[in-house]
Amino acid sequence: EPEVTQTPSHQVTQMGQEVILRCVPISNHLYFYWYRQILGQKVEFLVSFYNNEISEKSEIFDDQFSVERPDGSNFTLKIRSTKLEDSAMYFCASTGTGKYEQYFGPGTRLTVT
Amino acid sequence: QKEVEQNSGPLSVPEGAIASLNCTYSDRGSQSFFWYRQYSGKSPELIMFIYSNGDKEDGRFTAQLNKASQYVSLLIRDSQPSDSATYLCAASSARQLTFGSGTQLTVLP
């Protein structure tokens, strides 16, 4: 069964550094998303992406964040200058055409020190 | 502000019993509703989705939606210890999921 994959599984970085989190959505899915979950808190929407552009973004997704689909398979989330409060699990999700169900990847645990 | 509210639990049921999980949402524009299961340290796993008022059954799971009351529920029949997890309710508007804080379910052998 096709799955969303994410790399790395765990990323440790120093405050102020740039990080790129990578996702490979399910093949032939066209809608892509990033969510985050701070330890012990709710899953929060960051951004949705369709047809090579951002469809929706939340207040969390400020100028420090960007997304890109650099090729036909990868979908990336970049955080330009990480802060301590960016420490969280980051989940990528994707949805097929004509569907609304979002399938999540295993997540990347980001630790900012 | 879009909100999804769930009883945080914990909810404990004996093996073989029915577990009932409830959720309310604030945004009347929400069109699609989802139940995810999340094991500790893992990602949300989609187990049910419902778009229309009424019931939807899939195996041991039944989702119920009442848009007038802005209420969604999940019933798990014949609960198993492997069902022990946190269950997340989510409402979708413009393909953006708003999650509740989850209900922690423990199924006792």
PDB file of C-alpha atoms in Angstrom:
ATOM      1  CA  GLU A   1       0.000   0.000   0.000  1.00  0.00           C
ATOM      2  CA  PRO A   2       1.468   3.391  -0.982  1.00  0.00           C
ATOM      3  CA  GLU A   3       2.700   5.528   1.888  1.00  0.00           C
ATOM      4  CA  VAL A   4       3.942   9.038   2.504  1.00  0.00           C
ATOM      5  CA  THR A   5       7.603   8.956   3.483  1.00  0.00           C
ATOM      6  CA  GLN A   6       9.599  11.596   5.328  1.00  0.00           C
ATOM      7  CA  THR A   7      13.287  12.182   5.955  1.00  0.00           C
ATOM      8  CA  PRO A   8      15.058  12.534   8.256  1.00  0.00           C
ATOM      9  CA  SER A   9      13.194  10.860  11.096  1.00  0.00           C
ATOM     10  CA  HIS A  10      15.008  13.070  13.604  1.00  0.00           C
ATOM     11  CA  GLN A  11      16.836  16.339  13.033  1.00  0.00           C
ATOM     12  CA  VAL A  12      18.787  18.199  15.677  1.00  0.00           C
ATOM     13  CA  THR A  13      19.838  21.742  14.877  1.00  0.00           C
ATOM     14  CA  GLN A  14      21.080  24.826  16.627  1.00  0.00           C
ATOM     15  CA  MET A  15      18.964  27.936  17.028  1.00  0.00           C
ATOM     16  CA  GLY A  16      19.317  30.206  14.027  1.00  0.00           C
ATOM     17  CA  GLN A  17      20.225  27.451  11.604  1.00  0.00           C
ATOM     18  CA  GLU A  18      18.245  26.565   8.491  1.00  0.00           C
ATOM     19  CA  VAL A  19      16.615  23.168   8.183  1.00  0.00           C
ATOM     20  CA  ILE A  20      14.928  21.417   5.304  1.00  0.00           C
ATOM     21  CA  LEU A  21      12.467  18.639   5.984  1.00  0.00           C
ATOM     22  CA  ARG A  22      11.715  16.307   3.112  1.00  0.00           C
ATOM     23  CA  CYS A  23       8.621  14.385   2.131  1.00  0.00           C
ATOM     24  CA  VAL A  24       7.694  12.060  -0.690  1.00  0.00           C
ATOM     25  CA  PRO A  25       3.899  12.122  -1.022  1.00  0.00           C
ATOM     26  CA  ILE A  26       1.906   9.166  -2.279  1.00  0.00           C
ATOM     27  CA  SER A  27       2.402   8.758  -6.009  1.00  0.00           C
ATOM     28  CA  ASN A  28      -0.349  10.458  -8.104  1.00  0.00           C
ATOM     29  CA  HIS A  29      -1.539  12.530  -5.152  1.00  0.00           C
ATOM     30  CA  LEU A  30      -1.757  16.196  -6.039  1.00  0.00           C
ATOM     31  CA  TYR A  31      -2.511  17.943  -2.751  1.00  0.00           C
ATOM     32  CA  PHE A  32       0.242  18.222  -0.157  1.00  0.00           C
ATOM     33  CA  TYR A  33       0.291  19.522   3.389  1.00  0.00           C
ATOM     34  CA  TRP A  34       2.542  20.193   6.344  1.00  0.00           C
ATOM     35  CA  TYR A  35       1.367  19.959   9.940  1.00  0.00           C
ATOM     36  CA  ARG A  36       3.245  20.170  13.190  1.00  0.00           C
ATOM     37  CA  GLN A  37       2.639  18.790  16.663  1.00  0.00           C
ATOM     38  CA  ILE A  38       4.442  20.237  19.638  1.00  0.00           C
ATOM     39  CA  LEU A  39       4.899  17.615  22.345  1.00  0.00           C
ATOM     40  CA  GLY A  40       1.652  17.096  24.249  1.00  0.00           C
ATOM     41  CA  GLN A  41      -0.309  19.498  22.057  1.00  0.00           C
ATOM     42  CA  LYS A  42      -2.723  19.350  19.128  1.00  0.00           C
ATOM     43  CA  VAL A  43      -1.764  18.675  15.549  1.00  0.00           C
ATOM     44  CA  GLU A  44      -1.665  22.088  13.843  1.00  0.00           C
ATOM     45  CA  PHE A  45      -2.053  22.931  10.170  1.00  0.00           C
ATOM     46  CA  LEU A  46       0.817  24.842   8.586  1.00  0.00           C
ATOM     47  CA  VAL A  47       0.291  24.932   4.831  1.00  0.00           C
ATOM     48  CA  SER A  48      -1.395  23.267   1.877  1.00  0.00           C
ATOM     49  CA  PHE A  49       0.075  23.106  -1.619  1.00  0.00           C
ATOM     50  CA  TYR A  50      -1.494  22.354  -4.982  1.00  0.00           C
ATOM     51  CA  ASN A  51      -0.448  22.886  -8.563  1.00  0.00           C
ATOM     52  CA  ASN A  52       2.941  24.225  -7.492  1.00  0.00           C
ATOM     53  CA  GLU A  53       1.610  26.938  -5.269  1.00  0.00           C
ATOM     54  CA  ILE A  54       0.426  27.484  -1.721  1.00  0.00           C
ATOM     55  CA  SER A  55      -3.341  27.072  -1.386  1.00  0.00           C
ATOM     56  CA  GLU A  56      -3.767  27.893   2.294  1.00  0.00           C
ATOM     57  CA  LYS A  57      -1.462  28.753   5.148  1.00  0.00           C
ATOM     58  CA  SER A  58      -1.930  29.298   8.853  1.00  0.00           C
ATOM     59  CA  GLU A  59      -0.689  32.103  11.070  1.00  0.00           C
ATOM     60  CA  ILE A  60       2.147  29.823  12.155  1.00  0.00           C
ATOM     61  CA  PHE A  61       3.476  29.718   8.585  1.00  0.00           C
ATOM     62  CA  ASP A  62       5.278  33.051   8.643  1.00  0.00           C
ATOM     63  CA  ASP A  63       8.165  34.352   6.540  1.00  0.00           C
ATOM     64  CA  GLN A  64      10.552  31.934   8.227  1.00  0.00           C
ATOM     65  CA  PHE A  65       8.801  29.031   6.532  1.00  0.00           C
ATOM     66  CA  SER A  66       8.705  28.074   2.877  1.00  0.00           C
ATOM     67  CA  VAL A  67       7.649  25.056   0.862  1.00  0.00           C
ATOM     68  CA  GLU A  68       8.805  23.753  -2.455  1.00  0.00           C
ATOM     69  CA  ARG A  69       8.232  20.886  -4.832  1.00  0.00           C
ATOM     70  CA  PRO A  70      11.707  20.734  -6.362  1.00  0.00           C
ATOM     71  CA  ASP A  71      10.959  17.759  -8.594  1.00  0.00           C
ATOM     72  CA  GLY A  72       8.174  15.342  -9.435  1.00  0.00           C
ATOM     73  CA  SER A  73       8.355  13.417  -6.199  1.00  0.00           C
ATOM     74  CA  ASN A  74       9.697  15.513  -3.318  1.00  0.00           C
ATOM     75  CA  PHE A  75       7.918  18.138  -1.229  1.00  0.00           C
ATOM     76  CA  THR A  76      10.016  20.142   1.209  1.00  0.00           C
ATOM     77  CA  LEU A  77       9.502  22.422   4.191  1.00  0.00           C
ATOM     78  CA  LYS A  78      12.268  24.909   4.915  1.00  0.00           C
ATOM     79  CA  ILE A  79      12.652  26.818   8.147  1.00  0.00           C
ATOM     80  CA  ARG A  80      15.147  29.621   7.551  1.00  0.00           C
ATOM     81  CA  SER A  81      16.252  30.522  11.060  1.00  0.00           C
ATOM     82  CA  THR A  82      15.079  28.023  13.613  1.00  0.00           C
ATOM     83  CA  LYS A  83      13.861  29.021  17.053  1.00  0.00           C
ATOM     84  CA  LEU A  84      13.583  26.932  20.189  1.00  0.00           C
ATOM     85  CA  GLU A  85       9.791  26.974  19.818  1.00  0.00           C
ATOM     86  CA  ASP A  86      10.062  25.295  16.396  1.00  0.00           C
ATOM     87  CA  SER A  87      10.900  22.054  18.190  1.00  0.00           C
ATOM     88  CA  ALA A  88       8.073  19.696  17.262  1.00  0.00           C
ATOM     89  CA  MET A  89       7.055  16.730  15.138  1.00  0.00           C
ATOM     90  CA  TYR A  90       6.471  17.815  11.563  1.00  0.00           C
ATOM     91  CA  PHE A  91       4.101  15.721   9.506  1.00  0.00           C
ATOM     92  CA  CYS A  92       3.653  15.740   5.769  1.00  0.00           C
ATOM     93  CA  ALA A  93       0.337  14.579   4.300  1.00  0.00           C
ATOM     94  CA  SER A  94      -1.118  14.125   0.853  1.00  0.00           C
ATOM     95  CA  THR A  95      -4.511  13.723  -0.792  1.00  0.00           C
ATOM     96  CA  GLY A  96      -5.556  12.235  -4.086  1.00  0.00           C
ATOM     97  CA  THR A  97      -7.477  14.014  -6.827  1.00  0.00           C
ATOM     98  CA  GLY A  98     -11.165  14.377  -6.055  1.00  0.00           C
ATOM     99  CA  LYS A  99     -10.618  13.164  -2.511  1.00  0.00           C
ATOM    100  CA  TYR A 100     -10.487  14.858   0.869  1.00  0.00           C
ATOM    101  CA  GLU A 101      -8.819  12.215   2.997  1.00  0.00           C
ATOM    102  CA  GLN A 102      -5.326  13.199   4.099  1.00  0.00           C
ATOM    103  CA  TYR A 103      -2.723  10.483   4.648  1.00  0.00           C
ATOM    104  CA  PHE A 104       0.112  11.314   6.959  1.00  0.00           C
ATOM    105  CA  GLY A 105       3.764  10.397   6.807  1.00  0.00           C
ATOM    106  CA  PRO A 106       5.685   9.094   9.840  1.00  0.00           C
ATOM    107  CA  GLY A 107       6.952  12.568  10.745  1.00  0.00           C
ATOM    108  CA  THR A 108      10.260  14.278  11.395  1.00  0.00           C
ATOM    109  CA  ARG A 109      11.129  15.126  14.959  1.00  0.00           C
ATOM    110  CA  LEU A 110      12.861  18.509  14.935  1.00  0.00           C
ATOM    111  CA  THR A 111      14.860  19.439  18.008  1.00  0.00           C
ATOM    112  CA  VAL A 112      16.236  22.985  18.177  1.00  0.00           C
ATOM    113  CA  THR A 113      18.927  23.525  20.812  1.00  0.00           C
TER     114      THR A 113
ATOM    115  CA  GLN B   1     -11.464  30.749  15.344  1.00  0.00           C
ATOM    116  CA  LYS B   2     -12.091  27.187  14.242  1.00  0.00           C
ATOM    117  CA  GLU B   3     -12.241  24.797  17.171  1.00  0.00           C
ATOM    118  CA  VAL B   4     -12.693  21.069  17.529  1.00  0.00           C
ATOM    119  CA  GLU B   5     -13.422  19.861  21.034  1.00  0.00           C
ATOM    120  CA  GLN B   6     -13.019  16.355  22.373  1.00  0.00           C
ATOM    121  CA  ASN B   7     -13.208  14.825  25.818  1.00  0.00           C
ATOM    122  CA  SER B   8      -9.563  14.229  26.630  1.00  0.00           C
ATOM    123  CA  GLY B   9     -10.333  11.151  28.687  1.00  0.00           C
ATOM    124  CA  PRO B  10      -8.753   8.909  29.546  1.00  0.00           C
ATOM    125  CA  LEU B  11     -11.514   6.516  28.534  1.00  0.00           C
ATOM    126  CA  SER B  12     -11.185   2.941  29.682  1.00  0.00           C
ATOM    127  CA  VAL B  13     -13.348   0.089  28.400  1.00  0.00           C
ATOM    128  CA  PRO B  14     -13.059  -3.671  28.883  1.00  0.00           C
ATOM    129  CA  GLU B  15     -12.079  -5.862  25.965  1.00  0.00           C
ATOM    130  CA  GLY B  16     -15.091  -6.679  23.792  1.00  0.00           C
ATOM    131  CA  ALA B  17     -17.067  -3.607  24.848  1.00  0.00           C
ATOM    132  CA  ILE B  18     -18.148  -0.653  22.729  1.00  0.00           C
ATOM    133  CA  ALA B  19     -16.013   2.473  22.983  1.00  0.00           C
ATOM    134  CA  SER B  20     -17.791   5.750  22.239  1.00  0.00           C
ATOM    135  CA  LEU B  21     -15.782   8.835  21.325  1.00  0.00           C
ATOM    136  CA  ASN B  22     -17.321  12.251  20.781  1.00  0.00           C
ATOM    137  CA  CYS B  23     -16.350  15.498  19.142  1.00  0.00           C
ATOM    138  CA  THR B  24     -17.918  18.894  18.477  1.00  0.00           C
ATOM    139  CA  TYR B  25     -16.785  21.525  16.009  1.00  0.00           C
ATOM    140  CA  SER B  26     -17.342  25.245  15.784  1.00  0.00           C
ATOM    141  CA  ASP B  27     -17.015  26.014  12.068  1.00  0.00           C
ATOM    142  CA  ARG B  28     -20.324  25.462  10.271  1.00  0.00           C
ATOM    143  CA  GLY B  29     -18.402  25.687   7.005  1.00  0.00           C
ATOM    144  CA  SER B  30     -16.647  22.412   7.761  1.00  0.00           C
ATOM    145  CA  GLN B  31     -17.564  19.862   5.139  1.00  0.00           C
ATOM    146  CA  SER B  32     -15.559  16.742   5.906  1.00  0.00           C
ATOM    147  CA  PHE B  33     -14.812  14.968   9.141  1.00  0.00           C
ATOM    148  CA  PHE B  34     -12.143  12.489  10.024  1.00  0.00           C
ATOM    149  CA  TRP B  35     -11.075  10.180  12.811  1.00  0.00           C
ATOM    150  CA  TYR B  36      -7.397   9.442  13.176  1.00  0.00           C
ATOM    151  CA  ARG B  37      -5.711   7.040  15.550  1.00  0.00           C
ATOM    152  CA  GLN B  38      -2.370   8.102  16.995  1.00  0.00           C
ATOM    153  CA  TYR B  39      -0.126   5.810  18.960  1.00  0.00           C
ATOM    154  CA  SER B  40       2.384   7.477  21.254  1.00  0.00           C
ATOM    155  CA  GLY B  41       5.253   8.948  19.271  1.00  0.00           C
ATOM    156  CA  LYS B  42       3.682   8.026  15.942  1.00  0.00           C
ATOM    157  CA  SER B  43       1.848   9.892  13.210  1.00  0.00           C
ATOM    158  CA  PRO B  44      -1.945  10.127  12.834  1.00  0.00           C
ATOM    159  CA  GLU B  45      -3.424   7.147  11.005  1.00  0.00           C
ATOM    160  CA  LEU B  46      -6.716   7.692   9.175  1.00  0.00           C
ATOM    161  CA  ILE B  47      -9.371   5.218  10.280  1.00  0.00           C
ATOM    162  CA  MET B  48     -12.685   6.795   9.259  1.00  0.00           C
ATOM    163  CA  PHE B  49     -14.056   9.725   7.298  1.00  0.00           C
ATOM    164  CA  ILE B  50     -17.609  10.993   6.909  1.00  0.00           C
ATOM    165  CA  TYR B  51     -19.066  13.746   4.782  1.00  0.00           C
ATOM    166  CA  SER B  52     -22.851  13.348   5.085  1.00  0.00           C
ATOM    167  CA  ASN B  53     -25.244  13.365   8.002  1.00  0.00           C
ATOM    168  CA  GLY B  54     -25.942   9.935   9.413  1.00  0.00           C
ATOM    169  CA  ASP B  55     -23.910   6.850  10.070  1.00  0.00           C
ATOM    170  CA  LYS B  56     -21.045   5.286   8.198  1.00  0.00           C
ATOM    171  CA  GLU B  57     -19.824   1.818   9.090  1.00  0.00           C
ATOM    172  CA  ASP B  58     -16.491   0.187   8.284  1.00  0.00           C
ATOM    173  CA  GLY B  59     -15.790  -3.077  10.028  1.00  0.00           C
ATOM    174  CA  ARG B  60     -15.799  -2.520  13.787  1.00  0.00           C
ATOM    175  CA  PHE B  61     -15.921   1.263  13.377  1.00  0.00           C
ATOM    176  CA  THR B  62     -18.998   3.463  12.943  1.00  0.00           C
ATOM    177  CA  ALA B  63     -18.751   7.201  12.433  1.00  0.00           C
ATOM    178  CA  GLN B  64     -21.787   9.399  13.048  1.00  0.00           C
ATOM    179  CA  LEU B  65     -22.282  12.971  11.866  1.00  0.00           C
ATOM    180  CA  ASN B  66     -24.935  15.489  12.849  1.00  0.00           C
ATOM    181  CA  LYS B  67     -24.226  18.797  11.120  1.00  0.00           C
ATOM    182  CA  ALA B  68     -27.170  20.572  12.772  1.00  0.00           C
ATOM    183  CA  SER B  69     -25.673  19.823  16.194  1.00  0.00           C
ATOM    184  CA  GLN B  70     -22.086  20.144  14.893  1.00  0.00           C
ATOM    185  CA  TYR B  71     -21.349  16.778  16.416  1.00  0.00           C
ATOM    186  CA  VAL B  72     -19.262  13.833  15.259  1.00  0.00           C
ATOM    187  CA  SER B  73     -18.792  10.531  17.017  1.00  0.00           C
ATOM    188  CA  LEU B  74     -16.899   7.284  16.603  1.00  0.00           C
ATOM    189  CA  LEU B  75     -18.046   3.934  17.925  1.00  0.00           C
ATOM    190  CA  ILE B  76     -15.618   1.057  18.180  1.00  0.00           C
ATOM    191  CA  ARG B  77     -17.339  -2.289  18.603  1.00  0.00           C
ATOM    192  CA  ASP B  78     -15.668  -5.366  20.095  1.00  0.00           C
ATOM    193  CA  SER B  79     -12.817  -3.221  21.395  1.00  0.00           C
ATOM    194  CA  GLN B  80      -9.394  -4.861  21.454  1.00  0.00           C
ATOM    195  CA  PRO B  81      -6.297  -4.022  23.527  1.00  0.00           C
ATOM    196  CA  SER B  82      -4.623  -3.036  20.227  1.00  0.00           C
ATOM    197  CA  ASP B  83      -7.227  -0.257  19.897  1.00  0.00           C
ATOM    198  CA  SER B  84      -5.606   1.482  22.864  1.00  0.00           C
ATOM    199  CA  ALA B  85      -4.406   4.799  21.465  1.00  0.00           C
ATOM    200  CA  THR B  86      -5.308   8.460  21.231  1.00  0.00           C
ATOM    201  CA  TYR B  87      -8.160   9.155  18.822  1.00  0.00           C
ATOM    202  CA  LEU B  88      -8.088  12.478  17.040  1.00  0.00           C
ATOM    203  CA  CYS B  89     -11.165  14.095  15.557  1.00  0.00           C
ATOM    204  CA  ALA B  90     -10.557  16.514  12.665  1.00  0.00           C
ATOM    205  CA  ALA B  91     -12.803  18.822  10.673  1.00  0.00           C
ATOM    206  CA  SER B  92     -11.907  20.036   7.208  1.00  0.00           C
ATOM    207  CA  SER B  93     -12.626  23.361   5.597  1.00  0.00           C
ATOM    208  CA  ALA B  94     -10.871  24.250   2.339  1.00  0.00           C
ATOM    209  CA  ARG B  95      -8.735  21.111   2.755  1.00  0.00           C
ATOM    210  CA  GLN B  96      -7.301  22.450   6.005  1.00  0.00           C
ATOM    211  CA  LEU B  97      -7.708  20.038   8.899  1.00  0.00           C
ATOM    212  CA  THR B  98      -8.463  21.388  12.360  1.00  0.00           C
ATOM    213  CA  PHE B  99      -7.731  18.767  14.989  1.00  0.00           C
ATOM    214  CA  GLY B 100      -9.087  18.223  18.455  1.00  0.00           C
ATOM    215  CA  SER B 101      -6.758  17.467  21.324  1.00  0.00           C
ATOM    216  CA  GLY B 102      -7.638  13.776  21.180  1.00  0.00           C
ATOM    217  CA  THR B 103      -9.252  11.225  23.466  1.00  0.00           C
ATOM    218  CA  GLN B 104      -6.972   8.660  25.047  1.00  0.00           C
ATOM    219  CA  LEU B 105      -8.591   5.220  24.925  1.00  0.00           C
ATOM    220  CA  THR B 106      -7.418   2.241  26.950  1.00  0.00           C
ATOM    221  CA  VAL B 107      -8.941  -1.175  26.293  1.00  0.00           C
ATOM    222  CA  LEU B 108      -8.424  -3.412  29.292  1.00  0.00           C
ATOM    223  CA  PRO B 109      -7.796  -7.148  28.660  1.00  0.00           C
TER     224      PRO B 109
END
